Backbone as a ProteinNet text record, in pm:
[ID]
protein_1_A
[PRIMARY]
QVQLVESGGGLVQAGGSLTLSCAASGISRSIDAMGWYRQAPGKQRELVASTRGISTNYADSVKDRFTISRDNAKNTVALQMNSLKPEDTGVYYCNLNCAFSGRNYWGQGTQVTVSS
[TERTIARY]
6899.3	6769.9	6763.7	6747.3	6740.1	6598.4	6588.3	6459.2	6470	6370.6	6361.4	6229.5	6235.5	6115.3	6102.4	5992.3	5968.2	5880.4	5891.7	5803	5796.2	5691.6	5685.2	5582.6	5509.5	5408	5290.6	5196.8	5078.1	5006.9	4917.1	4836.3	4888	4907.5	4958.4	4894	4879.6	4825.3	4932.3	4887.8	4980.1	5065.5	5193.6	5287.6	5355.5	5305.9	5361.5	5482.3	5529.3	5650.2	5627.2	5700.4	5703.7	5843.7	5880.8	6007.4	5981.5	6029.9	6021.1	6154.9	6147.1	6268.2	6261.3	6376.7	6384.9	6504.6	6478.3	6584.4	6610.2	6736	6774.7	6843.6	6813.3	6882.7	6917.6	7018.2	7059.6	7176.3	7171.6	7280.4	7260.5	7364.8	7358.2	7499.2	7554.5	7688.4	7681.1	7776.3	7772.5	7774.8	7827.8	7831.9	7698.5	7611	7476.1	7393.9	7317.2	7229.7	7107.4	7068.4	6942.4	6862.7	6733.4	6652	6505.5	6429.4	6284.8	6216	6114.5	6027.3	5885.7	5800.4	5660.7	5571.2	5450.5	5351.8	5218	5169.8	5039	4933.3	4809.3	4703.7	4697.3	4699.4	4689.2	4816.4	4925	5050.7	5159.2	5264.9	5378.3	5463.2	5533.3	5626.6	5739.4	5776	5880.2	5983.6	6104.8	6212.1	6187.3	6204.2	6195.2	6335.8	6415.4	6551.6	6631.8	6762.5	6849.2	6986.5	7061.2	7195.8	7284.8	7407	7508.6	7642.2	7710.9	7834.2	7804.5	7869.8	7847.1	7754.7	7705.3	7620.5	7473.4	7399.5	7253.8	7189.3	7066.7	6993.5	6847	6787.2	6649	6567.5	6440.9	6348.3	6332.5	6315.1	6301.6	6186.6	6081.9	5962.2	5982.4	6089	6109.3	6237.2	6315.1	6438.7	6407.4	6493.4	6482.3	6371.4	6297.6	6194.5	6224.8	6282.1	6309.9	6460.2	6498.6	6639.3	6653.2	6740.3	6767.5	6896.8	6895.1	7015.2	7031.1	7153.9	7183.1	7281.1	7256.3	7345.5	7396.2	7517	7569.7	7595.2	7628.1	7655	7526.8	7413.8	7285.5	7205.8	7257.4	7185.5	7046.4	7040.3	6912.7	6923.5	6810.1	6800.9	6672.1	6679.8	6564.7	6533.8	6410.2	6367.5	6292.5	6352.8	6288.2	6210.7	6080.5	5995.1	5933.8	5966.8	5915.5	5828.7	5751.1	5665.2	5585.5	5523.7	5453.1	5334.8	5311.9	5204.3	5108.8	4984.2	4891.7	4944.6	5019.3	5074.4	5185.9	5227.6	5325	5257	5126.7	5051.2	5083	5098.9	5124.7	5180.9	5208.7	5276.2	5425.2	5500.3	5644.4	5713.7	5805.5	5876.1	6024.8	6081.1	6225.9	6285.5	6398.9	6463.9	6612.1	6662.3	6806.1	6844.9	6943.8	6995.2	7136.5	7150.5	7278.5	7380.9	7493.8	7595.3	7653.9	7662.8	7726.4	7631.5	7510.3	7416.4	7319.4	7301.9	7202.8	7060.8	7045.2	6911.1	6852	6722.3	6648.8	6571.8	6574.5	6496.4	6402.1	6282.3	6179.6	6121.3	6086.3	6009.2	5862.6	5781.1	5639	5560.6	5620.7	5554.5	5487.3	5485.5	5416.6	5338.5	5214.6	5126.4	5155.8	5166.6	5177	5059.4	4979.9	4865.7	4876.7	4875.4	4883.9	4750.8	4683.7	4553	4570.5	4481	4490.7	4412
3123.5	3187.2	3307.6	3424.7	3546.3	3563.3	3591.9	3622.9	3750.1	3834.4	3957.9	3956	3974.9	3970.2	4101.1	4172.1	4301.9	4284.9	4382	4390.3	4535	4566.9	4697.9	4793.8	4755	4844.6	4855.6	4943.7	4958.3	5088	5119.7	5241.7	5341.6	5465.1	5568.6	5701	5787.8	5920.8	6011	6108.9	6205.7	6268	6281.4	6332.4	6224.5	6103.3	5992.2	5930.3	5820.1	5752.9	5603.4	5544.8	5399.7	5360.3	5238	5184.4	5054.8	5048.5	4926.9	4853.5	4722.7	4641.4	4538	4502.5	4402.2	4312.9	4184.3	4086.2	4013.3	4010.5	3945.2	3812.8	3714.8	3587.2	3542	3461.1	3410.6	3486.6	3617	3700.3	3841.2	3904.4	4044.7	4088.8	4169	4219.8	4371.4	4432.6	4577.8	4646.9	4579.4	4642.3	4631.7	4545.8	4539	4652.8	4716	4822.4	4760.4	4818.1	4780.8	4907.1	4893.6	5012.5	4981.5	5088.9	5081.4	5156.7	5093.6	5154.4	5153.6	5237.6	5234.5	5251.9	5200.4	5212.2	5249.9	5366.7	5412.8	5363.8	5353.6	5308.3	5392	5326	5395.3	5464.2	5443.8	5508.8	5405.9	5450.2	5362.2	5347.4	5237.7	5215.4	5318.2	5377.4	5480.1	5452.8	5498.2	5484.4	5578.7	5525.8	5607.6	5638.1	5533.7	5550	5426.4	5446.4	5333	5358	5249.6	5259.8	5155.6	5195.8	5106.5	5149.1	5058.4	5096.9	5201.6	5315.9	5424.7	5531.3	5509	5608.7	5583.2	5692.3	5684.8	5779.8	5747.8	5828.1	5832.5	5951.5	5968.2	6039.6	6003.5	6081.6	6219.1	6321.6	6457.2	6466.1	6390.1	6400.1	6347.3	6271.2	6213.7	6262.6	6342.3	6394.7	6468.7	6450.2	6512.3	6451.6	6353.9	6286.7	6136	6075.8	5932.3	5909.2	5799.9	5761.8	5613.6	5582	5441.9	5401	5280	5227.9	5080.4	5035.1	4898.1	4835	4711.8	4633.6	4517	4529.8	4426.8	4294.9	4303.3	4179.9	4097.6	4166.7	4097.6	4086.5	4144	4142.9	4203.7	4317.9	4386.4	4531.6	4584.9	4726.6	4778.2	4897.5	4955	5092.6	5132.6	5265.9	5329.8	5429.3	5504.9	5619	5621.6	5721.9	5810.9	5938.1	6035.5	6138.4	6209.5	6315.8	6265.2	6152.4	6089.7	6173.5	6168.1	6243.5	6145.5	6185	6095.8	6052.7	6138	6102.5	5999.4	5962.5	5853.5	5717	5716.8	5591.3	5509.5	5379.7	5290.6	5157.9	5071.4	4945.9	4969.7	4938.4	4958.6	4825.7	4828.1	4708	4721.7	4619.5	4612.3	4563.9	4620.5	4587.5	4561.1	4462.4	4438.6	4434.3	4513.8	4514.5	4456	4340.9	4271.6	4350	4382.1	4463	4392.2	4260.2	4186.4	4162.6	4119.6	4083.4	4194.7	4290.3	4394.9	4349.8	4227.1	4174.3	4236.2	4261.6	4315.2	4204.2	4209.9	4118.9	4202.5	4148.7	4224.5	4143.8	4216.7	4156	4153.1	4100.3	4084	4213.2	4309.5	4437.1	4444.8	4564.3	4588.3	4719	4715.7	4831	4935.7	5059.2	5174.2	5266.2	5295.9	5384.1	5499.1	5620.8	5739.7	5813	5824.6	5890.3	6038.2	6117.8	6262.6	6304.5
7264.7	7252.2	7345.2	7287.5	7366.9	7419.5	7546.6	7606.7	7687.3	7673.9	7749.6	7825.8	7955.4	8038.3	8113.5	8086.1	8150.1	8272.7	8361.2	8476.4	8522.3	8599	8662.3	8607.3	8503.9	8452.5	8548.4	8513.9	8597	8571.9	8664.5	8656.3	8759.2	8715.4	8804.8	8768.5	8865.1	8838	8777.8	8704.4	8646.7	8757.2	8727.6	8826.5	8907.6	8895.8	8971.2	8903.6	8963.3	8915.2	8902.3	8810.8	8793.6	8751.2	8785.6	8739.2	8663.7	8541.9	8461.7	8468	8469.1	8469.4	8358.4	8306.7	8200.6	8228.9	8230.5	8251.5	8120.3	8079.7	7954.5	7983.5	7901.2	7910.3	7769.5	7758.5	7627.9	7570.1	7581	7532.1	7586.2	7627.6	7667.8	7700.5	7614.6	7637.6	7639.5	7702.5	7715.3	7579.4	7477.2	7345.3	7273	7323.1	7265.7	7322.4	7237.8	7285.7	7352.4	7461.6	7525.3	7549	7540.7	7558	7574.2	7574.9	7591.9	7478.9	7424.6	7325.4	7382.3	7327.6	7367.8	7246.3	7263.4	7157.1	7218.2	7180.3	7224.8	7126.1	7168.8	7077.7	6950.8	6836.5	6709.1	6662.8	6736.2	6699.7	6676.2	6610.3	6586	6711.4	6717.2	6827.1	6815.5	6929.8	6929.1	7036.1	7010.2	7107.4	7224.2	7345	7465.7	7517.3	7534.7	7584.3	7549.9	7531	7501	7560.8	7575.7	7627.8	7561	7534	7477.5	7535.1	7602.2	7667.5	7773.1	7762.9	7858.2	7801.2	7681.9	7616.8	7644.7	7657.6	7671	7571.4	7535.9	7438.9	7482.7	7478	7521.7	7415.4	7407.2	7327	7391.4	7310.5	7364.4	7464.5	7441.2	7524	7665.3	7689	7821.8	7888.2	7818.9	7878.4	8007.6	8104.9	8237.5	8322.5	8268.9	8348.7	8365	8261.7	8263.6	8272	8337.4	8346.1	8316.9	8222.4	8190.5	8260	8311.8	8377.3	8343.7	8347.6	8305.4	8402.6	8434.9	8518.8	8433.6	8382.6	8291.6	8364.6	8490.6	8566.4	8582.2	8595	8613.8	8483.7	8374.8	8245.8	8259.1	8324.2	8340.1	8293.7	8253.7	8221.1	8283.9	8338.8	8406.5	8349.7	8365.4	8323.4	8439.6	8499.8	8606.4	8541	8564.7	8502	8609.2	8605.5	8700.9	8629	8706.1	8652.4	8532.2	8548.2	8436.6	8391	8260	8197.5	8127.4	8107	8035.3	7898.8	7834	7702.4	7709.3	7829.6	7845.3	7842.8	7839.2	7837.3	7712.9	7732.9	7621.1	7669	7574.1	7604.6	7587.5	7690.6	7689.6	7662.8	7566.8	7524.5	7551.4	7609.2	7624.8	7492.1	7457.5	7330.8	7351.4	7280.4	7273.9	7127	7090.1	6954.3	6954.5	6889.7	6888.6	6806.5	6866.8	6799.8	6678.5	6680.9	6571.4	6454.6	6484	6377.2	6340.7	6431	6408.2	6436.3	6480	6504.9	6630.2	6624.3	6737.8	6807.9	6938.4	7021.4	7106.6	7131.1	7202.4	7317.2	7423.1	7529.6	7491.8	7581.5	7552	7573.6	7638.9	7661.2	7796.9	7853.3	7980.1	7969.4	8016.9	8001.9	8108.4	8063.1	8152.6	8121.1	8223.3	8206	8305.2	8253	8337.2	8329.2	8441.9	8445.2	8478.9	8423.7	8446.8	8569.4
[MASK]
++++++++++++++++++++++++++++++++++++++++++++++++++++++++++++++++++++++++++++++++++++++++++++++++++++++++++++++++++++

């Protein structure tokens, strides 16, 4: 049973920083993609950043501000968010995509609110 548990969300002023963390249990291999998605009120869930092996991928809106990192030994993935903007507000979800089955697993989500 795969479980993803996020932590680190909260309220921050524009220009501030937050770090989100996600701990995976049940399965997590370097070949599985792990990443972060977010969903703002009234909008679809969108990819923020992902990593698989040594590759990383970022949404254009967060490039140069957010950094994703992964510790395979600890089965964790983190998202360092700097220079936060009000439009970064939303529920952030940790995601694991199994390389073999293609199945997606999701955490419960953590709220990030950026005030102007």
